[in-house]
């Protein structure tokens, strides 16, 4: 592709989604992957940020295909 694309990313507690659109707003690709549920350890809700990063990289790699 040799035209501009815009990528939007949504990171939520249940998953990460990405979409690529062109200058006319047409969807050129989309990808999503789930995240494991947050852990509740002694009333402290936690998710490992490394999992977010690894999942984001995978979502963007899939979007580029």
Coordinates of N, CA and C in Angstrom, one line a residue:
X1 N 0.9 -1.2 0.0 CA 0.0 0.0 0.0 C 0.9 1.2 0.0
X2 N 0.5 2.2 -0.8 CA 1.3 3.4 -0.8 C 0.4 4.6 -0.6
X3 N -0.5 4.5 0.3 CA -1.4 5.6 0.6 C -1.4 5.6 2.2
X4 N -1.7 6.8 2.7 CA -1.7 6.9 4.2 C -2.8 6.1 4.9
X5 N -2.4 5.4 6.0 CA -3.3 4.7 6.8 C -3.2 5.2 8.2
X6 N -4.3 5.2 8.9 CA -4.4 5.6 10.3 C -4.8 4.4 11.2
X7 N -4.0 4.2 12.3 CA -4.3 3.1 13.1 C -4.8 3.5 14.5
X8 N -5.9 2.9 14.9 CA -6.4 3.1 16.2 C -6.3 1.9 17.0
X9 N -5.9 2.0 18.3 CA -5.7 0.9 19.2 C -6.6 1.1 20.5
X10 N -7.3 0.0 20.9 CA -8.1 0.0 22.1 C -7.5 -1.0 23.0
X11 N -7.0 -0.6 24.2 CA -6.5 -1.5 25.2 C -7.5 -1.5 26.3
X12 N -8.1 -2.7 26.6 CA -9.0 -2.8 27.7 C -8.6 -4.0 28.6
X13 N -9.3 -4.2 29.6 CA -8.9 -5.2 30.6 C -9.2 -6.6 30.0
X14 N -10.0 -6.7 29.0 CA -10.3 -8.1 28.4 C -9.6 -8.4 27.1
X15 N -9.0 -7.3 26.5 CA -8.4 -7.6 25.2 C -7.9 -6.3 24.6
X16 N -7.1 -6.5 23.5 CA -6.6 -5.4 22.7 C -7.1 -5.5 21.3
X17 N -7.6 -4.4 20.7 CA -8.0 -4.3 19.3 C -7.3 -3.2 18.6
X18 N -7.1 -3.4 17.3 CA -6.5 -2.4 16.4 C -7.3 -2.4 15.1
X19 N -7.3 -1.2 14.5 CA -8.0 -1.1 13.2 C -7.2 -0.1 12.4
X20 N -7.1 -0.3 11.1 CA -6.4 0.6 10.2 C -7.5 1.1 9.2
X21 N -7.5 2.4 9.0 CA -8.5 3.0 8.1 C -7.7 3.9 7.1
X22 N -8.3 4.1 5.9 CA -7.6 5.0 4.9 C -8.2 6.4 5.1
X23 N -7.7 7.3 4.2 CA -8.1 8.7 4.3 C -9.6 8.9 4.1
X24 N -10.3 7.9 3.5 CA -11.7 8.1 3.3 C -12.6 7.4 4.4
X25 N -11.9 6.9 5.4 CA -12.6 6.2 6.5 C -12.9 4.7 6.2
X26 N -12.4 4.2 5.1 CA -12.6 2.8 4.8 C -11.7 1.9 5.7
X27 N -12.2 0.8 6.2 CA -11.4 -0.1 7.0 C -10.6 -0.9 6.1
X28 N -9.3 -0.9 6.3 CA -8.3 -1.6 5.5 C -7.8 -2.9 6.3
X29 N -8.0 -3.0 7.6 CA -7.7 -4.1 8.3 C -8.0 -4.0 9.8
X30 N -8.2 -5.1 10.5 CA -8.5 -5.0 11.9 C -8.0 -6.3 12.5
X31 N -7.7 -6.3 13.8 CA -7.1 -7.4 14.5 C -7.5 -7.2 16.0
X32 N -7.6 -8.4 16.7 CA -7.9 -8.3 18.1 C -7.4 -9.6 18.8
X33 N -7.0 -9.5 20.0 CA -6.6 -10.7 20.8 C -7.1 -10.5 22.3
X34 N -7.5 -11.5 22.9 CA -7.9 -11.4 24.3 C -6.7 -11.3 25.3
X35 N -7.0 -10.7 26.4 CA -6.0 -10.7 27.5 C -6.6 -11.6 28.6
X36 N -5.7 -12.2 29.4 CA -6.1 -13.0 30.5 C -6.8 -12.1 31.5
X37 N -7.8 -12.6 32.3 CA -8.4 -11.8 33.3 C -7.5 -11.3 34.3
X38 N -7.8 -10.1 34.9 CA -6.9 -9.6 36.0 C -6.9 -10.5 37.2
X39 N -5.8 -10.5 37.9 CA -5.7 -11.3 39.1 C -6.2 -10.5 40.3
X40 N -6.9 -11.1 41.2 CA -7.3 -10.5 42.5 C -6.5 -11.1 43.6
X41 N -5.5 -10.4 44.1 CA -4.6 -10.8 45.1 C -4.8 -9.9 46.4
X42 N -5.4 -10.5 47.4 CA -5.7 -9.8 48.6 C -6.4 -8.4 48.3
X43 N -7.5 -8.5 47.6 CA -8.3 -7.3 47.2 C -7.5 -6.3 46.4
X44 N -6.5 -6.7 45.7 CA -5.7 -5.8 44.8 C -5.8 -6.4 43.4
X45 N -6.5 -5.7 42.5 CA -6.6 -6.2 41.1 C -5.4 -5.8 40.3
X46 N -4.9 -6.8 39.6 CA -3.6 -6.5 38.9 C -3.5 -7.3 37.6
X47 N -2.9 -6.6 36.6 CA -2.6 -7.3 35.3 C -1.1 -7.0 35.0
X48 N -0.4 -7.9 34.5 CA 1.0 -7.7 34.2 C 1.1 -6.9 32.9
X49 N 1.8 -5.8 33.0 CA 2.0 -4.9 31.8 C 2.8 -5.5 30.7
X50 N 3.6 -6.5 31.0 CA 4.4 -7.2 29.9 C 3.4 -8.0 29.0
X51 N 2.3 -8.5 29.6 CA 1.3 -9.2 28.8 C 0.6 -8.2 27.9
X52 N 0.4 -7.0 28.4 CA -0.2 -5.9 27.5 C 0.7 -5.7 26.3
X53 N 2.0 -5.5 26.6 CA 2.9 -5.1 25.5 C 3.0 -6.3 24.5
X54 N 3.2 -7.5 25.0 CA 3.3 -8.6 24.1 C 2.1 -8.8 23.2
X55 N 0.9 -8.6 23.8 CA -0.3 -8.7 23.1 C -0.5 -7.6 22.1
X56 N -0.1 -6.4 22.5 CA -0.2 -5.3 21.5 C 0.7 -5.5 20.3
X57 N 1.9 -6.0 20.5 CA 2.9 -6.3 19.4 C 2.2 -7.4 18.5
X58 N 1.6 -8.4 19.1 CA 1.0 -9.4 18.3 C -0.2 -8.9 17.5
X59 N -1.0 -8.0 18.1 CA -2.1 -7.4 17.4 C -1.7 -6.6 16.2
X60 N -0.6 -5.8 16.4 CA -0.1 -4.9 15.3 C 0.5 -5.7 14.2
X61 N 1.2 -6.8 14.6 CA 1.8 -7.7 13.6 C 0.7 -8.3 12.7
X62 N -0.3 -8.8 13.4 CA -1.5 -9.4 12.6 C -2.1 -8.3 11.8
X63 N -2.2 -7.1 12.2 CA -2.8 -6.0 11.5 C -2.0 -5.8 10.2
X64 N -0.7 -5.8 10.3 CA 0.1 -5.6 9.2 C 0.1 -6.6 8.1
X65 N -0.3 -7.8 8.5 CA -0.5 -8.9 7.5 C -1.7 -8.6 6.7

